[in-house]
Amino acid sequence: MKKKLLIVDDEEDICELLVNVLQDDEHEIVTARNGQEGLLLARKNQFDCILTDINMPIMTGLEFIRELREESKTIPVIFFTAFNDHENMRRALKYGAFDFVSKPNFEKLKSIVQAACDSGEASKSVPGVNSVLGKIKDII
């Protein structure tokens, strides 16, 4: 079964590039141009993994993941950004980010997307794991 990915980035060229890098027989990819659009799509669809930029207009990637987590969405979220800002990395991890990848490291991104999809599949199959993960993130 294909894994459904959501890419959230305000730069159309980056979205197209990521689609080209990740598109294969195993992935179905949907794109959004900002966090607000991404949040609407995440509410209406079941994604296996989300890739998002941090710096975007309307709603940043950090605002996006914070709102997503408030709705108890445990979808793995990977931040993919050109900025290597340690404070934003810390905040992203605090909000439950799966990982943080610097642009343009596409090989690393592919392996992290696979790991994120696999981890999401595992959490779906183990009863109660999502509530336990939520409690752990609250402690952090």
Coordinates of N, CA and C in Angstrom, one line a residue:
M1 N 0.8 -1.2 0.0 CA 0.0 0.0 0.0 C 0.9 1.2 0.0
K2 N 0.5 2.2 -0.8 CA 1.3 3.5 -0.9 C 1.2 4.3 0.4
K3 N 2.4 4.9 0.8 CA 2.4 5.8 1.9 C 2.0 7.1 1.4
K4 N 1.2 7.8 2.2 CA 0.7 9.1 1.8 C 1.5 10.2 2.5
L5 N 2.2 11.1 1.8 CA 3.0 12.1 2.3 C 2.4 13.5 2.0
L6 N 2.6 14.4 3.0 CA 2.2 15.8 2.8 C 3.5 16.6 2.9
I7 N 3.7 17.5 1.9 CA 4.8 18.4 1.8 C 4.3 19.8 2.0
V8 N 4.8 20.5 3.0 CA 4.3 21.9 3.3 C 5.5 22.8 3.1
D9 N 5.5 23.6 2.1 CA 6.5 24.6 1.8 C 6.0 25.7 0.9
D10 N 6.3 26.9 1.3 CA 5.8 28.1 0.5 C 6.5 28.2 -0.8
E11 N 7.7 27.6 -1.0 CA 8.4 27.7 -2.3 C 8.0 26.6 -3.2
E12 N 7.3 27.0 -4.3 CA 6.8 26.0 -5.3 C 7.9 25.2 -5.9
D13 N 9.1 25.8 -6.1 CA 10.2 25.0 -6.7 C 10.7 23.9 -5.8
I14 N 10.7 24.2 -4.5 CA 11.1 23.2 -3.5 C 10.1 22.1 -3.4
C15 N 8.8 22.4 -3.4 CA 7.7 21.4 -3.4 C 7.9 20.5 -4.6
E16 N 8.1 21.0 -5.8 CA 8.3 20.2 -7.0 C 9.5 19.4 -6.9
L17 N 10.6 19.9 -6.4 CA 11.8 19.2 -6.3 C 11.6 18.0 -5.3
L18 N 11.0 18.2 -4.2 CA 10.7 17.2 -3.2 C 9.8 16.1 -3.8
V19 N 8.8 16.5 -4.5 CA 7.9 15.5 -5.2 C 8.8 14.6 -6.1
N20 N 9.6 15.3 -6.9 CA 10.5 14.5 -7.9 C 11.4 13.6 -7.1
V21 N 12.0 14.0 -6.0 CA 12.9 13.2 -5.2 C 12.2 12.0 -4.6
L22 N 11.0 12.2 -4.0 CA 10.3 11.2 -3.2 C 9.3 10.4 -4.0
Q23 N 8.9 10.9 -5.2 CA 7.8 10.2 -5.9 C 8.3 8.9 -6.4
D24 N 7.6 7.8 -6.1 CA 7.9 6.5 -6.6 C 6.7 5.6 -6.4
D25 N 6.8 4.3 -6.6 CA 5.6 3.4 -6.5 C 5.1 3.3 -5.1
E26 N 5.9 3.7 -4.1 CA 5.6 3.6 -2.7 C 4.9 4.8 -2.0
H27 N 5.0 5.9 -2.7 CA 4.5 7.2 -2.1 C 3.5 7.9 -3.0
E28 N 2.4 8.4 -2.3 CA 1.5 9.3 -2.9 C 1.7 10.6 -2.2
I29 N 1.9 11.7 -3.0 CA 2.4 13.0 -2.4 C 1.3 14.1 -2.6
V30 N 1.0 14.8 -1.6 CA 0.2 16.0 -1.6 C 1.0 17.2 -1.2
T31 N 0.8 18.3 -1.8 CA 1.6 19.5 -1.3 C 0.6 20.6 -0.8
A32 N 1.2 21.5 0.1 CA 0.5 22.6 0.6 C 1.5 23.8 0.6
R33 N 1.0 25.0 0.4 CA 1.9 26.2 0.3 C 2.2 26.9 1.6
N34 N 1.5 26.5 2.6 CA 1.8 27.2 3.9 C 1.2 26.3 5.0
G35 N 1.5 26.6 6.3 CA 1.1 25.8 7.4 C -0.4 25.7 7.5
Q36 N -1.1 26.8 7.3 CA -2.6 26.8 7.4 C -3.2 25.8 6.4
E37 N -2.8 25.9 5.1 CA -3.3 25.0 4.1 C -2.9 23.5 4.5
G38 N -1.7 23.3 5.0 CA -1.3 22.0 5.4 C -2.1 21.4 6.5
L39 N -2.5 22.3 7.5 CA -3.3 21.9 8.6 C -4.7 21.5 8.1
L40 N -5.3 22.2 7.2 CA -6.6 21.8 6.6 C -6.5 20.5 6.0
L41 N -5.4 20.2 5.2 CA -5.3 18.9 4.5 C -5.1 17.8 5.5
A42 N -4.3 18.1 6.6 CA -4.0 17.1 7.6 C -5.3 16.7 8.4
R43 N -6.2 17.7 8.5 CA -7.5 17.4 9.2 C -8.4 16.5 8.3
K44 N -8.3 16.6 7.0 CA -9.2 15.9 6.1 C -8.6 14.6 5.6
N45 N -7.3 14.4 5.8 CA -6.7 13.2 5.2 C -5.9 12.5 6.2
Q46 N -5.6 11.2 5.9 CA -4.8 10.4 6.8 C -3.4 10.3 6.1
F47 N -2.4 11.0 6.6 CA -1.1 11.0 6.1 C -0.2 10.1 6.9
D48 N 0.8 9.5 6.3 CA 1.7 8.6 7.0 C 2.9 9.4 7.5
C49 N 3.2 10.6 6.8 CA 4.3 11.4 7.2 C 4.1 12.8 6.6
I50 N 4.6 13.8 7.3 CA 4.5 15.2 6.8 C 5.9 15.8 6.8
L51 N 6.3 16.5 5.7 CA 7.5 17.2 5.6 C 7.1 18.7 5.6
T52 N 7.8 19.5 6.4 CA 7.4 20.9 6.4 C 8.7 21.8 6.6
D53 N 8.6 23.0 6.0 CA 9.6 24.0 6.2 C 9.3 24.7 7.5
I54 N 10.2 25.5 8.0 CA 9.9 26.3 9.2 C 9.4 27.7 8.9
N55 N 10.2 28.3 8.0 CA 9.9 29.7 7.7 C 8.9 29.8 6.5
M56 N 7.6 30.1 6.8 CA 6.6 30.3 5.8 C 5.7 31.4 6.2
P57 N 5.0 32.0 5.2 CA 4.1 33.1 5.5 C 2.7 32.4 6.0
I58 N 1.9 33.2 6.6 CA 0.6 32.8 7.1 C 0.7 32.0 8.3
M59 N 1.3 30.8 8.3 CA 1.5 30.0 9.4 C 2.9 29.3 9.3
T60 N 3.7 29.5 10.3 CA 5.1 28.8 10.2 C 5.0 27.3 10.4
G61 N 6.1 26.6 10.1 CA 6.1 25.2 10.4 C 5.9 24.9 11.9
L62 N 6.5 25.7 12.8 CA 6.4 25.5 14.2 C 4.9 25.7 14.7
E63 N 4.3 26.7 14.1 CA 2.8 26.9 14.5 C 2.0 25.8 14.0
F64 N 2.4 25.3 12.8 CA 1.7 24.2 12.1 C 1.8 22.9 13.0
I65 N 3.0 22.5 13.4 CA 3.1 21.3 14.2 C 2.5 21.5 15.6
R66 N 2.5 22.7 16.2 CA 1.9 22.9 17.5 C 0.4 22.7 17.4
E67 N -0.2 23.3 16.4 CA -1.7 23.1 16.2 C -2.0 21.6 15.9
L68 N -1.2 21.0 15.1 CA -1.4 19.6 14.7 C -1.4 18.7 16.0
R69 N -0.4 19.0 16.8 CA -0.3 18.2 18.1 C -1.4 18.5 19.1
E70 N -2.0 19.7 19.1 CA -3.1 20.0 19.9 C -4.3 19.2 19.6
E71 N -4.4 18.8 18.3 CA -5.5 18.0 17.8 C -5.2 16.5 18.0
S72 N -4.2 16.2 18.7 CA -3.8 14.8 19.0 C -3.4 14.0 17.8
K73 N -2.9 14.7 16.8 CA -2.4 14.1 15.6 C -1.0 13.6 15.9
T74 N -0.7 12.3 15.7 CA 0.6 11.7 16.0 C 1.3 11.4 14.7
I75 N 1.0 12.0 13.6 CA 1.7 11.8 12.3 C 3.1 12.3 12.5
P76 N 4.1 11.5 12.0 CA 5.5 11.9 12.1 C 5.7 13.2 11.2
V77 N 6.3 14.2 11.8 CA 6.6 15.4 11.1 C 8.1 15.6 11.0
I78 N 8.6 15.8 9.8 CA 10.0 16.1 9.5 C 10.1 17.5 9.1
F79 N 11.0 18.2 9.7 CA 11.3 19.6 9.3 C 12.5 19.6 8.3
F80 N 12.2 20.2 7.2 CA 13.2 20.3 6.1 C 13.4 21.7 5.7
T81 N 14.6 22.3 6.2 CA 14.8 23.7 6.1 C 16.2 24.1 5.7
A82 N 16.4 25.2 5.1 CA 17.7 25.7 4.8 C 18.4 26.4 6.0
F83 N 17.6 26.7 7.0 CA 18.2 27.4 8.1 C 18.6 26.4 9.2
N84 N 19.8 26.5 9.7 CA 20.3 25.6 10.7 C 20.3 26.3 12.1
D85 N 19.1 26.6 12.5 CA 18.8 27.4 13.7 C 18.5 26.4 14.9
H86 N 19.5 26.4 15.8 CA 19.3 25.4 16.9 C 18.1 25.7 17.8
E87 N 17.7 26.9 18.0 CA 16.5 27.2 18.8 C 15.3 26.7 18.1
N88 N 15.2 26.8 16.8 CA 14.0 26.3 16.1 C 14.0 24.8 16.1
M89 N 15.2 24.2 16.0 CA 15.3 22.7 16.1 C 14.8 22.2 17.5
R90 N 15.2 22.9 18.5 CA 14.8 22.6 19.9 C 13.3 22.7 20.0
R91 N 12.7 23.8 19.5 CA 11.3 24.0 19.6 C 10.5 22.9 18.8
A92 N 11.1 22.6 17.6 CA 10.4 21.6 16.7 C 10.4 20.2 17.4
L93 N 11.5 19.9 18.1 CA 11.5 18.6 18.8 C 10.6 18.6 20.0
K94 N 10.5 19.8 20.7 CA 9.6 19.9 21.8 C 8.2 19.7 21.4
Y95 N 7.8 20.1 20.2 CA 6.4 19.9 19.7 C 6.2 18.6 19.0
G96 N 7.3 17.7 19.1 CA 7.1 16.3 18.7 C 7.5 16.1 17.3
A97 N 8.5 16.8 16.7 CA 9.0 16.6 15.4 C 9.7 15.2 15.4
F98 N 9.6 14.5 14.3 CA 10.3 13.2 14.2 C 11.8 13.4 13.9
D99 N 12.1 14.4 13.1 CA 13.5 14.7 12.8 C 13.6 16.1 12.1
F100 N 14.8 16.5 11.9 CA 15.1 17.8 11.3 C 16.2 17.6 10.3
V101 N 16.0 18.0 9.0 CA 16.9 17.7 7.9 C 17.2 19.1 7.3
S102 N 18.5 19.4 7.0 CA 18.9 20.6 6.3 C 18.8 20.4 4.8
K103 N 18.3 21.4 4.1 CA 18.3 21.4 2.7 C 19.7 21.5 2.2
P104 N 20.1 20.9 1.2 CA 19.4 20.0 0.2 C 19.9 18.5 0.4
N105 N 19.9 18.0 1.6 CA 20.3 16.6 1.8 C 19.2 15.6 1.5
F106 N 19.1 15.3 0.2 CA 18.0 14.5 -0.3 C 18.1 13.0 0.1
E107 N 19.3 12.5 0.1 CA 19.5 11.1 0.5 C 19.2 10.8 1.9
K108 N 19.6 11.7 2.8 CA 19.2 11.6 4.2 C 17.7 11.8 4.3
L109 N 17.1 12.7 3.6 CA 15.7 12.9 3.7 C 14.9 11.6 3.3
K110 N 15.3 11.0 2.2 CA 14.7 9.7 1.8 C 14.7 8.7 2.9
S111 N 15.8 8.5 3.6 CA 15.9 7.5 4.6 C 15.1 7.9 5.8
I112 N 15.0 9.2 6.2 CA 14.3 9.6 7.3 C 12.8 9.5 7.0
V113 N 12.4 9.8 5.8 CA 10.9 9.7 5.4 C 10.5 8.2 5.6
Q114 N 11.4 7.3 5.1 CA 11.1 5.8 5.2 C 10.9 5.5 6.7
A115 N 11.9 5.9 7.5 CA 11.8 5.6 9.0 C 10.6 6.2 9.6
A116 N 10.2 7.4 9.2 CA 9.0 8.1 9.8 C 7.8 7.3 9.4
C117 N 7.7 6.9 8.1 CA 6.5 6.1 7.7 C 6.4 4.8 8.4
D118 N 7.6 4.2 8.6 CA 7.6 2.9 9.3 C 7.2 3.1 10.8
S119 N 7.7 4.2 11.4 CA 7.3 4.4 12.8 C 5.8 4.7 13.0
G120 N 5.3 5.5 12.0 CA 3.9 5.7 12.1 C 3.0 4.5 11.9
E121 N 3.5 3.6 11.1 CA 2.8 2.3 10.9 C 2.8 1.5 12.2
A122 N 4.0 1.5 12.8 CA 4.1 0.7 14.1 C 3.2 1.3 15.2
S123 N 3.1 2.6 15.3 CA 2.3 3.2 16.3 C 0.8 3.0 16.1
K124 N 0.4 2.8 14.8 CA -1.0 2.5 14.5 C -1.3 1.0 14.9
S125 N -0.4 0.1 14.9 CA -0.6 -1.3 15.2 C -0.5 -1.6 16.6
V126 N 0.0 -0.8 17.5 CA 0.1 -1.1 18.9 C -0.9 -0.3 19.7
P127 N -1.9 -1.0 20.3 CA -2.9 -0.3 21.0 C -2.3 0.6 22.1
G128 N -2.8 1.8 22.3 CA -2.4 2.7 23.3 C -1.1 3.4 23.2
V129 N -0.4 3.1 22.1 CA 0.9 3.8 22.0 C 0.8 5.3 21.8
N130 N -0.2 5.8 21.1 CA -0.3 7.2 20.9 C -0.5 8.0 22.2
S131 N -1.3 7.4 23.1 CA -1.5 8.1 24.4 C -0.2 8.1 25.2
V132 N 0.6 7.0 25.1 CA 1.8 6.9 25.8 C 2.8 7.9 25.2
L133 N 2.9 8.0 23.9 CA 3.8 8.9 23.2 C 3.5 10.4 23.6
G134 N 2.2 10.7 23.7 CA 1.7 12.0 24.1 C 2.2 12.4 25.5
K135 N 2.1 11.4 26.4 CA 2.6 11.6 27.8 C 4.1 11.9 27.8
I136 N 4.8 11.1 27.1 CA 6.3 11.2 27.0 C 6.7 12.6 26.5
K137 N 6.0 13.1 25.5 CA 6.3 14.4 24.9 C 5.9 15.5 25.9
D138 N 4.9 15.3 26.7 CA 4.5 16.3 27.7 C 5.6 16.4 28.8
I139 N 6.3 15.3 29.1 CA 7.3 15.3 30.1 C 8.6 16.0 29.6
I140 N 8.8 15.8 28.3 CA 10.0 16.5 27.6 C 9.7 18.0 27.6

